Short mmCIF file of C-alpha atoms in Angstrom, two decimals:
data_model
loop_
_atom_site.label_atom_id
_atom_site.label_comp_id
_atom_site.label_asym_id
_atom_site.label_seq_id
_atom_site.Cartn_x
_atom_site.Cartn_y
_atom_site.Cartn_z
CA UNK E 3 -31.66 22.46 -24.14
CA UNK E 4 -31.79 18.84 -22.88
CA UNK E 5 -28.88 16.47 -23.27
CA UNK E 6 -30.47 14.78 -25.85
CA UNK E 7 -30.61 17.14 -28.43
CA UNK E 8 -26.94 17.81 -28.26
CA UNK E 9 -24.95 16.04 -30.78
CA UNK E 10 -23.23 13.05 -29.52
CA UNK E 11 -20.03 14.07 -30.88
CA UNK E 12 -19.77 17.32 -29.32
CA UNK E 13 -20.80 15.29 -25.88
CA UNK E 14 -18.16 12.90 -26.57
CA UNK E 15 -15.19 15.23 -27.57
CA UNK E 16 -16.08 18.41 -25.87
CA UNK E 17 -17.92 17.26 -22.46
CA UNK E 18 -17.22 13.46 -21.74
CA UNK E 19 -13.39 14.45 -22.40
CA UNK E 20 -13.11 17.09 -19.45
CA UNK E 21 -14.57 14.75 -16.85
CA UNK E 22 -12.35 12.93 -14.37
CA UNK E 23 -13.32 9.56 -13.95
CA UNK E 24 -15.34 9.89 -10.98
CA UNK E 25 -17.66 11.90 -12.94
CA UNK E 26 -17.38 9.84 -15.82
CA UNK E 27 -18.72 6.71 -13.68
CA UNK E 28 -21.91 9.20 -11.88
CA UNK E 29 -22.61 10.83 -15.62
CA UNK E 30 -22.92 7.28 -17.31
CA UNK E 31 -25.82 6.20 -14.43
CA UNK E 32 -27.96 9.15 -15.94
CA UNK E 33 -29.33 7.99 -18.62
CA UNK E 34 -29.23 5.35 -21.44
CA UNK E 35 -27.49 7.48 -23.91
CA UNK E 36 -24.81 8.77 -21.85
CA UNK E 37 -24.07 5.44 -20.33
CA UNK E 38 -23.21 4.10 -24.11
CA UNK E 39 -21.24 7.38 -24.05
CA UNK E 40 -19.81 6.69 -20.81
CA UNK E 41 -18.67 3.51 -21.98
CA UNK E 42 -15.73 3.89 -24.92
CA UNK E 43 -12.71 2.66 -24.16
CA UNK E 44 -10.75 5.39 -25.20
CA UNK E 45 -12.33 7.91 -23.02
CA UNK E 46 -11.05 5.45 -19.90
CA UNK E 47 -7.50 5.00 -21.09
CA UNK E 48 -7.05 8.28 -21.37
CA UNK E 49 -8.23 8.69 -17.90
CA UNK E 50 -6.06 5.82 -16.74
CA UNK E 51 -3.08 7.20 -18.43
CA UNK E 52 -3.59 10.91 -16.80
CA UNK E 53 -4.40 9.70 -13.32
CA UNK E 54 -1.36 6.98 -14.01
CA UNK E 55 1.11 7.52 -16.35
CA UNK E 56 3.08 3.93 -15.77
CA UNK E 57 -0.57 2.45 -17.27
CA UNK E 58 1.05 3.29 -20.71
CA UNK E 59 3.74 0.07 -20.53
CA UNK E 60 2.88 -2.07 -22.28
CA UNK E 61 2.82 -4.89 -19.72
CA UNK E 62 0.08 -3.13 -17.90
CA UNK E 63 -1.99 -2.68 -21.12
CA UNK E 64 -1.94 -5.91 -22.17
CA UNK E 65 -2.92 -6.94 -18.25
CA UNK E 66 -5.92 -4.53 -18.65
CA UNK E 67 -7.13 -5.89 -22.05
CA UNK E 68 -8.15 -9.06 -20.14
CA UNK E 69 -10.35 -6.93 -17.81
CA UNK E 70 -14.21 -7.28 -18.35
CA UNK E 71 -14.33 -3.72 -19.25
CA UNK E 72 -11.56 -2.88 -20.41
CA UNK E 73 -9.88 0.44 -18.74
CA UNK E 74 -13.32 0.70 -17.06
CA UNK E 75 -12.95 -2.12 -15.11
CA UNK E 76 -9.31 -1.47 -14.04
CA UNK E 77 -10.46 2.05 -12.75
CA UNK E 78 -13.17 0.52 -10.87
CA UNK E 79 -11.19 -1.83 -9.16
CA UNK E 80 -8.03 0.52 -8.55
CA UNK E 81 -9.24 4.10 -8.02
CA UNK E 82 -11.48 3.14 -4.79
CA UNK E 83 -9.23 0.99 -2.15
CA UNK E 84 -9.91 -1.87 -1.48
CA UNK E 85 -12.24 -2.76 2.16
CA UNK E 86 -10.41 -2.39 5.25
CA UNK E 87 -11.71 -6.38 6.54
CA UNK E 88 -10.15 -9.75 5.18
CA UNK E 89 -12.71 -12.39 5.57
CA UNK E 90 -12.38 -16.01 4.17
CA UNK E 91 -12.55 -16.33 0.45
CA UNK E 92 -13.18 -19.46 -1.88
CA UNK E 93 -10.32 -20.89 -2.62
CA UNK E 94 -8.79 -18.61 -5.68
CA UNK E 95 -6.48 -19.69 -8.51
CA UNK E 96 -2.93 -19.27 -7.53
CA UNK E 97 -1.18 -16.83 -10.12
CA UNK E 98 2.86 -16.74 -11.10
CA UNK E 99 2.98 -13.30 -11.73
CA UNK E 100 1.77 -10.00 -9.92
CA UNK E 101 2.37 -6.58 -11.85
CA UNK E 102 3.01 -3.38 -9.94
CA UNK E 103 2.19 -0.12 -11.20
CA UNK E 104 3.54 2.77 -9.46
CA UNK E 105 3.62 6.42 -9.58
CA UNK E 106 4.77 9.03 -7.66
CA UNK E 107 4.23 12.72 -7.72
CA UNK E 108 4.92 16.01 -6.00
CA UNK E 109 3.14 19.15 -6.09
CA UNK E 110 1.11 17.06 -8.90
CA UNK E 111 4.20 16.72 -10.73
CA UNK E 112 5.28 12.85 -12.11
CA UNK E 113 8.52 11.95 -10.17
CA UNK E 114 8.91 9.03 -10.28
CA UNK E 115 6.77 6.46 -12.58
CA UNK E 116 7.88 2.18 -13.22
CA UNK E 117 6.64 -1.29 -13.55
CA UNK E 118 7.45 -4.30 -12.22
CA UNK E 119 6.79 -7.98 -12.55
CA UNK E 120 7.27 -10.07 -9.74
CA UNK E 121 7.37 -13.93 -10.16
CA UNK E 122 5.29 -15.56 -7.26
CA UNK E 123 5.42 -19.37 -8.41
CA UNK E 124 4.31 -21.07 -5.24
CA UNK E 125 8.02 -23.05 -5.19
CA UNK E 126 9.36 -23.90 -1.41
CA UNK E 127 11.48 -21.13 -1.35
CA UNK E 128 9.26 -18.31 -2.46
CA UNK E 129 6.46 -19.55 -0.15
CA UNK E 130 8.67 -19.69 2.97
CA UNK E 131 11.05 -16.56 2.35
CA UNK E 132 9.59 -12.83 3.73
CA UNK E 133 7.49 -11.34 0.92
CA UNK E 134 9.37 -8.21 -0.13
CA UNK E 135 9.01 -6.11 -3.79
CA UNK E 136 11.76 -3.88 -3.96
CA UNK E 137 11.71 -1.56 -7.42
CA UNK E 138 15.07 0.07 -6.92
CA UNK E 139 18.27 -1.85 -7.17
CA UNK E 140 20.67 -0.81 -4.50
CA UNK E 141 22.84 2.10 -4.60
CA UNK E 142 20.16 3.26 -7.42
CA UNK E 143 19.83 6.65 -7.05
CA UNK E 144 16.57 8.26 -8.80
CA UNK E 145 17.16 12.04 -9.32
CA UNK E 146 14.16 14.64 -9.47
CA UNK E 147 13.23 18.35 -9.86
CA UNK E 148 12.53 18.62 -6.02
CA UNK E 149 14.87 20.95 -3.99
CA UNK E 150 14.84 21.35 -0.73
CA UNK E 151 17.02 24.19 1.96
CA UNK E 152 18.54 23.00 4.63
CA UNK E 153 16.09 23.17 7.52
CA UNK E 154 15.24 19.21 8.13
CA UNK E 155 11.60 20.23 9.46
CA UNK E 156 9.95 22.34 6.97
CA UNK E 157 11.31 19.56 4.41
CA UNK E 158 9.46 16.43 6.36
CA UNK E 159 6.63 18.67 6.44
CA UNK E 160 6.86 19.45 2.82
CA UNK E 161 6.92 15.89 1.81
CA UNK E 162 3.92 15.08 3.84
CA UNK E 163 1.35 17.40 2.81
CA UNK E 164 2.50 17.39 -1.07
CA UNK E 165 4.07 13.91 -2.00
CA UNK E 166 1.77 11.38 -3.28
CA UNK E 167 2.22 7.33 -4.06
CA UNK E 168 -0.08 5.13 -6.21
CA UNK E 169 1.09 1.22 -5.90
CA UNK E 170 -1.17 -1.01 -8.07
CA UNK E 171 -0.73 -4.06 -8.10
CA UNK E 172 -2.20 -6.03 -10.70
CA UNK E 173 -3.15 -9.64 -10.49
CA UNK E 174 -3.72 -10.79 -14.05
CA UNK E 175 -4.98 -14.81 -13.24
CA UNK E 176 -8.01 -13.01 -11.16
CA UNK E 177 -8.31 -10.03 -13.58
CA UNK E 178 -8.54 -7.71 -10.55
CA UNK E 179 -6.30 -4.84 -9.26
CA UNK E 180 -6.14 -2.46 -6.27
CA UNK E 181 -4.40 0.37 -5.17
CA UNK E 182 -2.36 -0.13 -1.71
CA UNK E 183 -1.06 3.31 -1.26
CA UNK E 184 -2.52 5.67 1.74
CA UNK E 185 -1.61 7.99 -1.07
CA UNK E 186 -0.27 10.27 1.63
CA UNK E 187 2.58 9.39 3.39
CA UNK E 188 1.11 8.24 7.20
CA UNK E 189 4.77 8.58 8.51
CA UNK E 190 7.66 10.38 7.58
CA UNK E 191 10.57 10.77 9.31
CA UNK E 192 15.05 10.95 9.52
CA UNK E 193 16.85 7.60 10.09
CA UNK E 194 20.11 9.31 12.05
CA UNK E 195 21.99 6.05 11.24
CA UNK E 196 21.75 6.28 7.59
CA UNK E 197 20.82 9.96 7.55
CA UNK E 198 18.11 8.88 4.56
CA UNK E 199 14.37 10.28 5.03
CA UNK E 200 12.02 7.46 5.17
CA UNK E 201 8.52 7.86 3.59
CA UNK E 202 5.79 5.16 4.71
CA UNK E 203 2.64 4.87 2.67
CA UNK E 204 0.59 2.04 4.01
CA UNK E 205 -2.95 -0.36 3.64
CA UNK E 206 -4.06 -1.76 7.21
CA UNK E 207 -6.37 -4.19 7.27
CA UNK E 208 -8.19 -6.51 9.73
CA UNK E 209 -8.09 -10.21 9.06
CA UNK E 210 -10.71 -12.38 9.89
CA UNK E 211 -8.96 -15.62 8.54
CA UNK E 212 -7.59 -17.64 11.46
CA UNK E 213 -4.26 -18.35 9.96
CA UNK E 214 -3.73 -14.15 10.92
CA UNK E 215 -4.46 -14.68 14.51
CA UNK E 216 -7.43 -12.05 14.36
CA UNK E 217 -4.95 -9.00 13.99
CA UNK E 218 -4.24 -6.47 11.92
CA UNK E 219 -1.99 -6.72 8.85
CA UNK E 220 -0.47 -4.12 7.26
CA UNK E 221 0.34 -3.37 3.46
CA UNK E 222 3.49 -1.29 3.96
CA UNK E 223 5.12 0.94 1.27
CA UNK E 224 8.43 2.78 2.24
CA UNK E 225 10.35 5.39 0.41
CA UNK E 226 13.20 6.05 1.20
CA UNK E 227 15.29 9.22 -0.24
CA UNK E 228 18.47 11.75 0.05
CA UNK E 229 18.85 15.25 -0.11
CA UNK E 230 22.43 16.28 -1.58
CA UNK E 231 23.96 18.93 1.17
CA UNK E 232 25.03 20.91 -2.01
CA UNK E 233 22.33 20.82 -4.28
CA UNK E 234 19.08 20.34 -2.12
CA UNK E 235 17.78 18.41 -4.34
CA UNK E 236 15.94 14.71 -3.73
CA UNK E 237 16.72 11.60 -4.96
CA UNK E 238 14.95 8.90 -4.30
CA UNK E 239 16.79 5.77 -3.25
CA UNK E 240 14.67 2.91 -2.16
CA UNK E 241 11.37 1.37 -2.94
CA UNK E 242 9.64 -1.55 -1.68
CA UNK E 243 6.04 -3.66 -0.61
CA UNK E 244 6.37 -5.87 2.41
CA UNK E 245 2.93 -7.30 4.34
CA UNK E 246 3.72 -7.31 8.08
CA UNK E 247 2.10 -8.41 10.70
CA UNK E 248 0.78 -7.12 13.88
CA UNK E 249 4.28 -6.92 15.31
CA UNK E 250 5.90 -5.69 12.26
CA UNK E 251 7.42 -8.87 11.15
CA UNK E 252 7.54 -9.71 7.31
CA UNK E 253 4.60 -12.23 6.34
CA UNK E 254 5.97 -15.29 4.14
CA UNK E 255 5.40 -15.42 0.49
CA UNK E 256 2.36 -18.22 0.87
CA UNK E 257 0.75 -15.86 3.64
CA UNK E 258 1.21 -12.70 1.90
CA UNK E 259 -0.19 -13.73 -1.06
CA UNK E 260 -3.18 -14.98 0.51
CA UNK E 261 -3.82 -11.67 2.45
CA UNK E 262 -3.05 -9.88 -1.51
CA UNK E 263 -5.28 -12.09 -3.46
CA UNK E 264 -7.88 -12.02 -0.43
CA UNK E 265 -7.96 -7.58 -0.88
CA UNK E 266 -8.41 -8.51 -4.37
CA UNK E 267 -11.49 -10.05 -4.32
CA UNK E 268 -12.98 -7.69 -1.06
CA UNK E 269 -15.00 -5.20 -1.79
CA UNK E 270 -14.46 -1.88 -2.81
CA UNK E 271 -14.81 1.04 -0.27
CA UNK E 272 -17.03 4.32 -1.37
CA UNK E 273 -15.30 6.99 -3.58
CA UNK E 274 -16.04 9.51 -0.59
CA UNK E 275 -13.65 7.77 1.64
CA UNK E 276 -10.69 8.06 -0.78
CA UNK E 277 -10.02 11.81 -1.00
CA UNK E 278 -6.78 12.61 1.08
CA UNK E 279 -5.95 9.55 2.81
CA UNK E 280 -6.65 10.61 5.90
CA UNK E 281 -8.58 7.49 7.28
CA UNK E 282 -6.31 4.93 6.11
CA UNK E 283 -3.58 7.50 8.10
CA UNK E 284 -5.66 6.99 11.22
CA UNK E 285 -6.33 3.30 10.45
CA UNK E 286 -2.13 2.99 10.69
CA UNK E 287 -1.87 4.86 13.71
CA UNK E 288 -4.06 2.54 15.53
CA UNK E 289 -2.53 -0.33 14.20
CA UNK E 290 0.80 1.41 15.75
CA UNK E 291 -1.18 1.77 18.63
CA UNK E 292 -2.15 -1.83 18.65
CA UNK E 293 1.43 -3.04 18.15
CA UNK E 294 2.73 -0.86 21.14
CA UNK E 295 -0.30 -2.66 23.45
CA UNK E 296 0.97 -6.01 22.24
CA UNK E 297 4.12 -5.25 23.07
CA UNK E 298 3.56 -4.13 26.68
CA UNK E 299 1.32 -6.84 27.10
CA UNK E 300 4.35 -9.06 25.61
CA UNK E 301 6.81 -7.63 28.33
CA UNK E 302 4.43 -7.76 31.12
CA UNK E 303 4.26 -11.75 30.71
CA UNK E 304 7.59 -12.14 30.22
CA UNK E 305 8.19 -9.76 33.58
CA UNK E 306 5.38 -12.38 35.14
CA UNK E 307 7.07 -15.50 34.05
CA UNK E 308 10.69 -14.13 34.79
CA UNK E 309 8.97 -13.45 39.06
CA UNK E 310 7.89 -17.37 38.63
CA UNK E 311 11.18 -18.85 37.41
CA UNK E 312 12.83 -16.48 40.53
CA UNK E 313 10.73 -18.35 42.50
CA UNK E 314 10.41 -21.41 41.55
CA UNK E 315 14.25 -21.45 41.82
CA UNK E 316 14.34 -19.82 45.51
CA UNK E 317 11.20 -22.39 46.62
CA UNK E 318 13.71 -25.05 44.85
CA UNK E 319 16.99 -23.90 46.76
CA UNK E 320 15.01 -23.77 49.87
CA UNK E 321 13.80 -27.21 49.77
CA UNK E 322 17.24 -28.33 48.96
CA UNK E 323 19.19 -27.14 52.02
CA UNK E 324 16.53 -27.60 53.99
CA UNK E 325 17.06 -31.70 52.51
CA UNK E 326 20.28 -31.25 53.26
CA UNK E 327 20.57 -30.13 56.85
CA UNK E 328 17.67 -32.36 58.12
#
């Protein structure tokens, strides 16, 4: 039987409605009919809402009613990330407001799941301040269904292969949004000073705008969370989006928005590439690896111009007495 003797209803709420969106996108390229098919709404927020559960606020809705498509468009722009190279862009509109969207889950199970509005009016202070989104107040404490024993290794272990993080941010005066998580964690590890666990989840890119000095930035996520001695069981205690720079540093609100708005308007990478995470893992570990060259190369100058100024100062003693005597 071909596809186009089946009724469209049973197509629409028996086969479209099993498809993840991926296969929702490849169906609606086979023909005519099933494009039209492909195309309701409904089908995609439903999609949007399984994949994302914090796409049910209301805030985000209303963002993604302004999208071309709809929930189409929205899963378009956030399900593939975004192209690992910032070129120069047109100038773009400046926007007041960026909306993140964030999930986390473990084992496939929601954890965690919030939005937040963050007011970027370009005023003196935001533009000059380190760009930082933090989701948690402090001392929050989020509590979840995860328990852990006591052995510190399997448990790192355990939240790397099964924790995952979706951060989208939405940026409603462009109409465009993009996930910066890695998805997988690319680092995890204990902070002995604060005994906490810290989780990062990163987006590294490579600017080609001269403002960035050529390097890499880096779209960093970290998670930070407790284990109760007693209990075993995680809470989650700290959330936050910073852009850094090649060194690490915090990029400026004016900066940082120009690198977001810039991986707004790249292109999007192919859906192959966005399976486990584990190219935007190696991407961070050679920007880590990049960082530690800069730094040696850093310390060898200064080790360089420390041997002149030793010298410079002996030469200069030298001459003095020699002034002196004679």
């Amino acid at each position: 039987m071909a596809i186009a003797e089946i009724h469209q209803d049973i197509i629409q709420t028996h086969i479209l409605t099993r498809l993840n969106g991926q296969s929702l996108a490849i169906a609606g390229c086979t023909s005519l009919l099933l494009q039209s098919l492909c195309s309701d709404e409904k089908l995609w927020s439903d999609i949007c809402s399984s994949d994302w559960p914090s796409t049910d606020d209301p805030l985000v809705k209303q963002a993604i009613s302004n999208f071309p498509s709809g929930h189409r468009s929205f899963f378009s722009e956030s399900f593939p990330s975004p192209s690992n190279r910032l070129t120069t862009t047109s100038p773009l509109p400046q926007t007041s407001q960026i909306i993140s969207s964030v999930d986390i889950r473990y084992n496939d199970e929601l954890m965690f799941s919030k939005v937040e509005s963050t007011n970027t009016t370009p005023s003196d202070w935001f533009q000059t301040s380190p760009f930082r989104i933090d989701l948690l107040e402090p001392k929050e404490l989020i509590p979840s269904v995860v328990k852990f024993s006591s052995d510190d290794q399997v448990m790192q272990s355990n939240l790397e292969k099964h924790m995952t993080l979706s951060w989208i941010l939405i940026n409603p005066a462009l109409n465009r949004a993009m996930n910066l998580s890695s998805k997988k964690p690319v680092s995890v590890q204990r902070n002995w000073l604060t005994d906490e666990i810290e989780l990062n989840f990163a987006f590294v890119a490579v600017s080609g705008i001269s403002v960035y000095d050529n390097v890499y930035v880096n779209c960093n996520i970290e998670i930070t969370c407790e284990v109760k001695q007693t209990s075993g069981e995680l809470y989650v205690s700290g959330m936050s989006l910073t852009v850094q720079d090649i060194d690490g540093k915090c990029l400026s609100g004016k900066t940082s928005m120009e690198v977001l708005q810039g991986l707004a308007v790249a292109e999007r990478r192919s859906t192959r590439y966005n399976g486990g995470g584990d190219d935007l893992k190696e991407r961070y570990e050679e920007y880590i690896q990049k960082r530690r060259e800069r730094k040696d190369m850093m310390e060898r100058r200064e080790r360089r111009l420390d041997l002149v100024c030793v010298a410079g100062g002996i030469a200069f003693l030298m001459a003095f007495w020699s002034f002196a005597l004679y």
